[in-house]
mmCIF file of C-alpha atoms and ligand atoms in Angstrom:
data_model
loop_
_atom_site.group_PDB
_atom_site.id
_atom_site.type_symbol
_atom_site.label_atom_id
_atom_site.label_comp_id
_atom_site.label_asym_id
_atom_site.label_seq_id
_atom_site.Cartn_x
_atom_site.Cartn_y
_atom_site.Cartn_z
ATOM 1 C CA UNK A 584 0.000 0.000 0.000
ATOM 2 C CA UNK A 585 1.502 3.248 -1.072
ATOM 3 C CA UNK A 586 2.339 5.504 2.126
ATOM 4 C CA UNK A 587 -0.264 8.190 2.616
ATOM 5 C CA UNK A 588 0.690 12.082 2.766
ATOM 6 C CA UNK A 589 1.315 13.212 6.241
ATOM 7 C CA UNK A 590 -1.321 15.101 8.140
ATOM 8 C CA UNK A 591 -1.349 17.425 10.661
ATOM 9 C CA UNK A 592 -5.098 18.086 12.486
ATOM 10 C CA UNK A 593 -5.721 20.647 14.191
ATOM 11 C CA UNK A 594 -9.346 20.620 16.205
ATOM 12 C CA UNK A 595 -11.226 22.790 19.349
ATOM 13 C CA UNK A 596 -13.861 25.120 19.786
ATOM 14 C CA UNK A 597 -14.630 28.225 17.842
ATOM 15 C CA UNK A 598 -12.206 31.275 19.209
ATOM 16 C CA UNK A 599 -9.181 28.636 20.391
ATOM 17 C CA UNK A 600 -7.167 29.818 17.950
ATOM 18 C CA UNK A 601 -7.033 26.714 15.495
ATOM 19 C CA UNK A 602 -7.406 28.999 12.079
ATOM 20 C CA UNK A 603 -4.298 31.569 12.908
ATOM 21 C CA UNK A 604 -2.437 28.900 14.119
ATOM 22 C CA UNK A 605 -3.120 26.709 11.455
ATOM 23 C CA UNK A 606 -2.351 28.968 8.830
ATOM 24 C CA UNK A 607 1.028 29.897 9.954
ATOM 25 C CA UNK A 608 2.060 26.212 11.087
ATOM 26 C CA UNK A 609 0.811 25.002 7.374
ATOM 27 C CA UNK A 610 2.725 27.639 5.620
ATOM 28 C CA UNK A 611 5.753 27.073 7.782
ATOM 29 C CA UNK A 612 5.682 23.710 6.934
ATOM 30 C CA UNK A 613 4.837 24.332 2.976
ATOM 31 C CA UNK A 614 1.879 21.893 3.537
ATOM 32 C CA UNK A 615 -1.590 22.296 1.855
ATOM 33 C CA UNK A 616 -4.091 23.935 4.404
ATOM 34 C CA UNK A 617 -7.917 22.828 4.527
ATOM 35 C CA UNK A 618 -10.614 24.934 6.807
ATOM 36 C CA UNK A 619 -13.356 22.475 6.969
ATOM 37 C CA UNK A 620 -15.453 25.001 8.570
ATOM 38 C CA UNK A 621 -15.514 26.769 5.888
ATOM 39 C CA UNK A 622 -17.011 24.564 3.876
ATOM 40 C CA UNK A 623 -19.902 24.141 6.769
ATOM 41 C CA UNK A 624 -20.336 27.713 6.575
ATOM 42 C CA UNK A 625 -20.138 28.028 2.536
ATOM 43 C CA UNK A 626 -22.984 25.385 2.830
ATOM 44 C CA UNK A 627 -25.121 27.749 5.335
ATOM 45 C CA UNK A 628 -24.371 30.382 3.114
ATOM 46 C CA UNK A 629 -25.524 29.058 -0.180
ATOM 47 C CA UNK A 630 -28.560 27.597 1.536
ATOM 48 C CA UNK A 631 -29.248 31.107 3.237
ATOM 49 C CA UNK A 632 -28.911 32.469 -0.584
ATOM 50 C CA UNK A 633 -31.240 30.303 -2.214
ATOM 51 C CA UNK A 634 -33.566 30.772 0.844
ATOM 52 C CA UNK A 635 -33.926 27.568 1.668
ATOM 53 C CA UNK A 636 -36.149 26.156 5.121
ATOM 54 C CA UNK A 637 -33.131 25.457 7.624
ATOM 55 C CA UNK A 638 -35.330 22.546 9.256
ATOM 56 C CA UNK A 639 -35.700 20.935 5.701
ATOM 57 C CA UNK A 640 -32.636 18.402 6.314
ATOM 58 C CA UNK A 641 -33.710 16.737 2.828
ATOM 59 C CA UNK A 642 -33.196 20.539 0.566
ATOM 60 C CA UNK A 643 -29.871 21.002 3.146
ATOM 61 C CA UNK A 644 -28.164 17.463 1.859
ATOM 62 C CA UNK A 645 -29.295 18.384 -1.873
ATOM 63 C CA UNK A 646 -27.664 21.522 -1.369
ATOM 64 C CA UNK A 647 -24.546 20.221 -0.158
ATOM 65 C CA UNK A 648 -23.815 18.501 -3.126
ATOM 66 C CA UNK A 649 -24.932 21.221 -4.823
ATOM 67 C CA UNK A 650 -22.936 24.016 -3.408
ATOM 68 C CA UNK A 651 -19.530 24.413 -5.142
ATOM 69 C CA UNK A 652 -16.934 25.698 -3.123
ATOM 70 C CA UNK A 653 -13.475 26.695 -4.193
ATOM 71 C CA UNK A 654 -10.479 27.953 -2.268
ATOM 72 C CA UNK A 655 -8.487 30.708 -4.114
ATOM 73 C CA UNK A 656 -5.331 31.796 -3.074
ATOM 74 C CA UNK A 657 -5.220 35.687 -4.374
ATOM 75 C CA UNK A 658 -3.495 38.870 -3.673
ATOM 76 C CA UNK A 659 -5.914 39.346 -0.378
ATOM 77 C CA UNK A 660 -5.051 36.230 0.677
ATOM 78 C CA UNK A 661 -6.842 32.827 0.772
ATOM 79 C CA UNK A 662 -10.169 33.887 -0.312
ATOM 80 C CA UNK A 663 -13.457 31.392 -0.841
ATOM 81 C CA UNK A 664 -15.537 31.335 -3.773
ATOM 82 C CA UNK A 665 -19.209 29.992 -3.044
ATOM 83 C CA UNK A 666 -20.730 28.532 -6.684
ATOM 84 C CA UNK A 667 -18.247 30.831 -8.136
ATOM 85 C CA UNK A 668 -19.041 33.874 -6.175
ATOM 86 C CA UNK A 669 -15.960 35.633 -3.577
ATOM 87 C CA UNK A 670 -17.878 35.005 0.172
ATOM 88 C CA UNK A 671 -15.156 35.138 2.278
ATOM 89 C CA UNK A 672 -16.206 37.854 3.984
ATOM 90 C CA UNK A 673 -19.818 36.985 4.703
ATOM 91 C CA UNK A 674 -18.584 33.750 5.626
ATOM 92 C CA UNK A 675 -16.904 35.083 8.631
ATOM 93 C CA UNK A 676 -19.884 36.966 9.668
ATOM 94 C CA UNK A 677 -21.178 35.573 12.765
ATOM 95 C CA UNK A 678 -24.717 34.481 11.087
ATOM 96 C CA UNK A 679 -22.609 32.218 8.765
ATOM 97 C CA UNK A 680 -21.383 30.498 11.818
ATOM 98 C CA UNK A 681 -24.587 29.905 13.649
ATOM 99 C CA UNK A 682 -26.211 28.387 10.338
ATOM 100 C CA UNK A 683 -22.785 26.395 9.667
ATOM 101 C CA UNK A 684 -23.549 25.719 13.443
ATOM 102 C CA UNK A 685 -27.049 24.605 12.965
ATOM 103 C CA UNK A 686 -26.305 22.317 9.718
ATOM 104 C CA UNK A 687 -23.460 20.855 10.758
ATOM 105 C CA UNK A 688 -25.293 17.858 13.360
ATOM 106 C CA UNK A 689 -27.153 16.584 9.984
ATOM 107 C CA UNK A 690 -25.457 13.207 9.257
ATOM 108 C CA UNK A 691 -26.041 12.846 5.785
ATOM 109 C CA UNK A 692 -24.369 16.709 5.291
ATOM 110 C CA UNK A 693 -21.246 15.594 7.157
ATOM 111 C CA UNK A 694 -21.068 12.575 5.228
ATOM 112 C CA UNK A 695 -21.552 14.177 1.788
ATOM 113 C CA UNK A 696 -18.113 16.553 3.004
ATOM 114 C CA UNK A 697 -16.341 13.861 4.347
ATOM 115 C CA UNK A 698 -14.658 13.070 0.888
ATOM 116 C CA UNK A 699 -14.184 16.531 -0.288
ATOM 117 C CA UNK A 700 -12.001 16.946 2.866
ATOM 118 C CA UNK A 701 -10.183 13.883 2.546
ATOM 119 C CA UNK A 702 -9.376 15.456 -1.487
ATOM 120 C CA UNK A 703 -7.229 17.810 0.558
ATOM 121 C CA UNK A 704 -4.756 15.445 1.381
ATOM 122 C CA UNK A 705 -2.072 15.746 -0.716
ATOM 123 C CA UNK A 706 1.976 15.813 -1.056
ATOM 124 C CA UNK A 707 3.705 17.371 0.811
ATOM 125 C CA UNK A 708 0.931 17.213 3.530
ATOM 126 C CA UNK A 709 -1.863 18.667 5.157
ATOM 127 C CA UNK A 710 -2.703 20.857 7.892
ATOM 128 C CA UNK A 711 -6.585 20.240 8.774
ATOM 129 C CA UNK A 712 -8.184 22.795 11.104
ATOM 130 C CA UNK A 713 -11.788 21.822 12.226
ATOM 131 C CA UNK A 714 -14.111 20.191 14.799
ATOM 132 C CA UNK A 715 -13.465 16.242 13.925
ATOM 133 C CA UNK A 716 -10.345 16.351 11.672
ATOM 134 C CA UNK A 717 -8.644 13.779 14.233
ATOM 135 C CA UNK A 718 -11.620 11.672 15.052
ATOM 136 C CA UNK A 719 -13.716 11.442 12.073
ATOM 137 C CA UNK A 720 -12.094 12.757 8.432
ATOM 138 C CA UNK A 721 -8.289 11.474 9.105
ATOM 139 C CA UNK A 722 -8.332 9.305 12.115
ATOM 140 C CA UNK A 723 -5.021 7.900 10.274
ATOM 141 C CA UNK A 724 -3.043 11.651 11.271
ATOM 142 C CA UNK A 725 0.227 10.844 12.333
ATOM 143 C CA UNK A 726 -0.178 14.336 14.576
ATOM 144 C CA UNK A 727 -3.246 15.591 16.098
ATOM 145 C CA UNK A 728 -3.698 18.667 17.960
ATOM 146 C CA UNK A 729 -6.487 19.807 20.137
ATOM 147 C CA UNK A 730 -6.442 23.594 21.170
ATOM 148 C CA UNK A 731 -8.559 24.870 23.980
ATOM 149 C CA UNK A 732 -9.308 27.958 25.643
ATOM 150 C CA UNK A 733 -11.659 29.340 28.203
ATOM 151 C CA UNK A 734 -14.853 30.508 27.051
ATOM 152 C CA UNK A 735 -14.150 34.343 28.437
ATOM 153 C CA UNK A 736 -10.616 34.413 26.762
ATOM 154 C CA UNK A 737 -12.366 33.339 23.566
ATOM 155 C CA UNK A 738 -14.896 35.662 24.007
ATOM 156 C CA UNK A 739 -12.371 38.443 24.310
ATOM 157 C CA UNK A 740 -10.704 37.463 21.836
ATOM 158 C CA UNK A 741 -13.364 37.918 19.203
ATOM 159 C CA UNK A 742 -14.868 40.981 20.268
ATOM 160 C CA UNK A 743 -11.790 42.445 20.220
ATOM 161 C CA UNK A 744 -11.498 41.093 16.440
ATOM 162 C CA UNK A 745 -14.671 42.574 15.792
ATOM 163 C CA UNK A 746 -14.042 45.865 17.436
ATOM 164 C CA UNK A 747 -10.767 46.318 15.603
ATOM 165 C CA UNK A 748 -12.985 45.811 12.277
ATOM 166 C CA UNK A 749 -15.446 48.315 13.526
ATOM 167 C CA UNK A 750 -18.042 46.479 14.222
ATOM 168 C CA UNK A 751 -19.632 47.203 17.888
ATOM 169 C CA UNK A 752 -21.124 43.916 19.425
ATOM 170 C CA UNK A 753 -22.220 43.152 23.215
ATOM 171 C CA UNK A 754 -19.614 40.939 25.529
ATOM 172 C CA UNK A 755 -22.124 39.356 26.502
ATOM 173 C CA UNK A 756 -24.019 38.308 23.913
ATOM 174 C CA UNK A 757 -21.011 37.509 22.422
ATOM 175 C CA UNK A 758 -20.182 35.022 25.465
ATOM 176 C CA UNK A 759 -23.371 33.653 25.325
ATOM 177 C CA UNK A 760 -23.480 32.690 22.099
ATOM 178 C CA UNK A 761 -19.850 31.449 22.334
ATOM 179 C CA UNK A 762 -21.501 28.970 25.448
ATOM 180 C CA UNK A 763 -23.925 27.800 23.252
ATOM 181 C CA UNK A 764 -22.284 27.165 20.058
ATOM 182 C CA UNK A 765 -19.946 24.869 22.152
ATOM 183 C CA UNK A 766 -22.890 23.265 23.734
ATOM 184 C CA UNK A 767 -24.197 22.253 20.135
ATOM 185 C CA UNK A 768 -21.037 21.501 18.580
ATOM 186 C CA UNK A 769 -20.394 18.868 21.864
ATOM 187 C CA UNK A 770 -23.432 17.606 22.601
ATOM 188 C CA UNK A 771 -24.754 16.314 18.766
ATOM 189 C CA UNK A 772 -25.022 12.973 18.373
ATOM 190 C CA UNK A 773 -22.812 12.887 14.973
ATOM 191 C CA UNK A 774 -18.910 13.923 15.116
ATOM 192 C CA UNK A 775 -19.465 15.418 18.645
ATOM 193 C CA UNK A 776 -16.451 18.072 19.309
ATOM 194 C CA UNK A 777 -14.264 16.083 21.599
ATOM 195 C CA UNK A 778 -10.213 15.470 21.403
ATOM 196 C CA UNK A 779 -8.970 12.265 19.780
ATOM 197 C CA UNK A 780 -7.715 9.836 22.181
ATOM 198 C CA UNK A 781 -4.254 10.183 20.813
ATOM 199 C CA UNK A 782 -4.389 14.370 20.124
ATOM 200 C CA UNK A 783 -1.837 16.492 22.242
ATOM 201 C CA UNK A 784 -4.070 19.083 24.231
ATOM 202 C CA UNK A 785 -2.679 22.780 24.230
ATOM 203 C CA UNK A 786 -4.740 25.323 26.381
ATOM 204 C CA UNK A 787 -4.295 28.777 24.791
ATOM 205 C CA UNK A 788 -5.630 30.846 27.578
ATOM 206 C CA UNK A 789 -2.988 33.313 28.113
ATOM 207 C CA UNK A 790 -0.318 31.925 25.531
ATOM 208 C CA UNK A 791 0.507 33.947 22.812
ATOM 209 C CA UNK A 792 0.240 32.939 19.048
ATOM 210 C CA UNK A 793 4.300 32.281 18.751
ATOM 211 C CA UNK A 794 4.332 29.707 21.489
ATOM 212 C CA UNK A 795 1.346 28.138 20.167
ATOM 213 C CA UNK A 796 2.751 27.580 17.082
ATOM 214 C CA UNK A 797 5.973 26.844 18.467
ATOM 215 C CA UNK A 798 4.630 23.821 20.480
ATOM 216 C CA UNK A 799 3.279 22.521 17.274
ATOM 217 C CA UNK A 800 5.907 22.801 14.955
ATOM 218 C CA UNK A 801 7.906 20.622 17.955
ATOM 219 C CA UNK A 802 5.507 17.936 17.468
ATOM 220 C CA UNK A 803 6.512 17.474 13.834
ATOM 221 C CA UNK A 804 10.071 16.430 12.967
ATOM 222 C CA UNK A 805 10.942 17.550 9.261
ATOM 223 C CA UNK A 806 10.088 21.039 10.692
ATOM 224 C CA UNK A 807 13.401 22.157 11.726
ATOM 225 C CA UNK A 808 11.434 24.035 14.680
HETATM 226 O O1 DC B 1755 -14.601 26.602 12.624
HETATM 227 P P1 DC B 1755 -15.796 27.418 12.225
HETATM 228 O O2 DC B 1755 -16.253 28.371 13.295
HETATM 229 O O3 DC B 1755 -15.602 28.081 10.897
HETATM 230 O O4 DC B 1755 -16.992 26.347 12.014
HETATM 231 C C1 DC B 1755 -18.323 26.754 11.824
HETATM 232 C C2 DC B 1755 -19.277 25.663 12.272
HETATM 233 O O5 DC B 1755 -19.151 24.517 11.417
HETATM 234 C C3 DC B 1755 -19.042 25.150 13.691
HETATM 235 O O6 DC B 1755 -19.913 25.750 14.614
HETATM 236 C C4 DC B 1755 -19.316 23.690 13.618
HETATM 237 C C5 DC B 1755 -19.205 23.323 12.175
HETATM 238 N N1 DC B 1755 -18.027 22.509 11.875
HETATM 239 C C6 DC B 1755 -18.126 21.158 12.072
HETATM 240 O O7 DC B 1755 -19.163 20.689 12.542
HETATM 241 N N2 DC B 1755 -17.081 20.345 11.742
HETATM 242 C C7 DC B 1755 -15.939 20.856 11.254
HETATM 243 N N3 DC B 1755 -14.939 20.036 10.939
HETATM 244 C C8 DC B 1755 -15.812 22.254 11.077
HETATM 245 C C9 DC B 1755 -16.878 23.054 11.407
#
């Protein structure tokens, strides 16, 4: 059996950190990079945009196989194209999330994504950031990461994001919805968010971005880190 290209995954709740730290660690590495929730959020968005009832599971499947979703690496960066159309910034928008959110627990949705993620995996390797990267699309990952971070840090973290983009949103509400996102994304029934048995934890509470990225370049030997 010909050896499989290495991969790298990279899971934890929204706000840990997993999509910074991922990017840096894959480029650092010169490894191809896949943000699986962006394809759970490019399927919220394209059912949002054909209008679609979000407690029809049957129209949400169709329009997962539907939905085309490119990644585009351009002079703004890595930017994703939804049936052909740039939506990388509504996809960040916090409404994308919460539909991406709500999808996500239907099985036959996961299951028609499972593939397209495993596509990713190619030479010289992957670095896959997501929810069940370790436990459910490449169980096989030679290294598996699990980042963590207290609610409040996370929190902080993104309303200070947000604030620095201009847009004025509620701690609160912003914790709250954190809190409950978590609560769905752990408690569903179908690729629950939990570690894999053989991840390495790293808490980012209070840790800076360097050090994160530091302990996982360590876990990797061609990295030179
Ligand atoms: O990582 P993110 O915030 O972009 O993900 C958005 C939602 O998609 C998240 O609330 C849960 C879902 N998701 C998932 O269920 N499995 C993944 N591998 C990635 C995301």
């Amino acid at each position: 059996m010909s050896q499989l290209p290495p991969v790298l995954t990279i899971d934890g709740p929204s706000g840990a950190g997993k999509g910074t730290v991922s990017r840096i660690v894959s480029r650092r590495l010169g490894w191809h990079y896949l943000d699986s929730g962006a394809l759970y959020r490019a399927v919220g968005v394209a059912a949002s945009w054909a209008n679609l009832d979000m407690s029809d599971a049957a129209a949400l499947v169709r329009c997962t196989f539907d939905t085309k979703v490119d990644f585009v690496e351009g002079e703004q960066g890595l930017r994703v194209l939804v049936n052909g159309v740039d939506a990388t910034d509504e996809l960040r928008l916090e409404t994308a999330g919460a539909v991406a959110s709500a999808i996500a627990p239907i099985p036959e949705v996961r299951a028609a994504l499972k593939e397209r993620q495993r596509a990713f995996r190619r030479e010289p390797g992957l670095v896959a950031d997501g929810r069940d990267m370790g436990t459910v699309i490449f169980p096989d990952a030679p290294y598996k990461v699990f980042l963590t971070a207290s609610a409040e840090e996370r929190a902080q973290r993104r309303h200070k994001q947000l604030k620095d983009k201009g847009v004025s949103v509620n701690f609160d509400d912003l914790l709250r919805e954190i809190m409950a996102r978590d609560a769905r994304d752990a408690q569903r029934t179908v690729a629950p968010l939990k570690p894999a048995d053989d991840a390495v934890l790293i808490d980012t509470s209070g840790i800076g971005i360097d050090e994160v990225v530091a302990r996982v370049l360590d876990l990797i030997p061609t990295s030179g880190a």
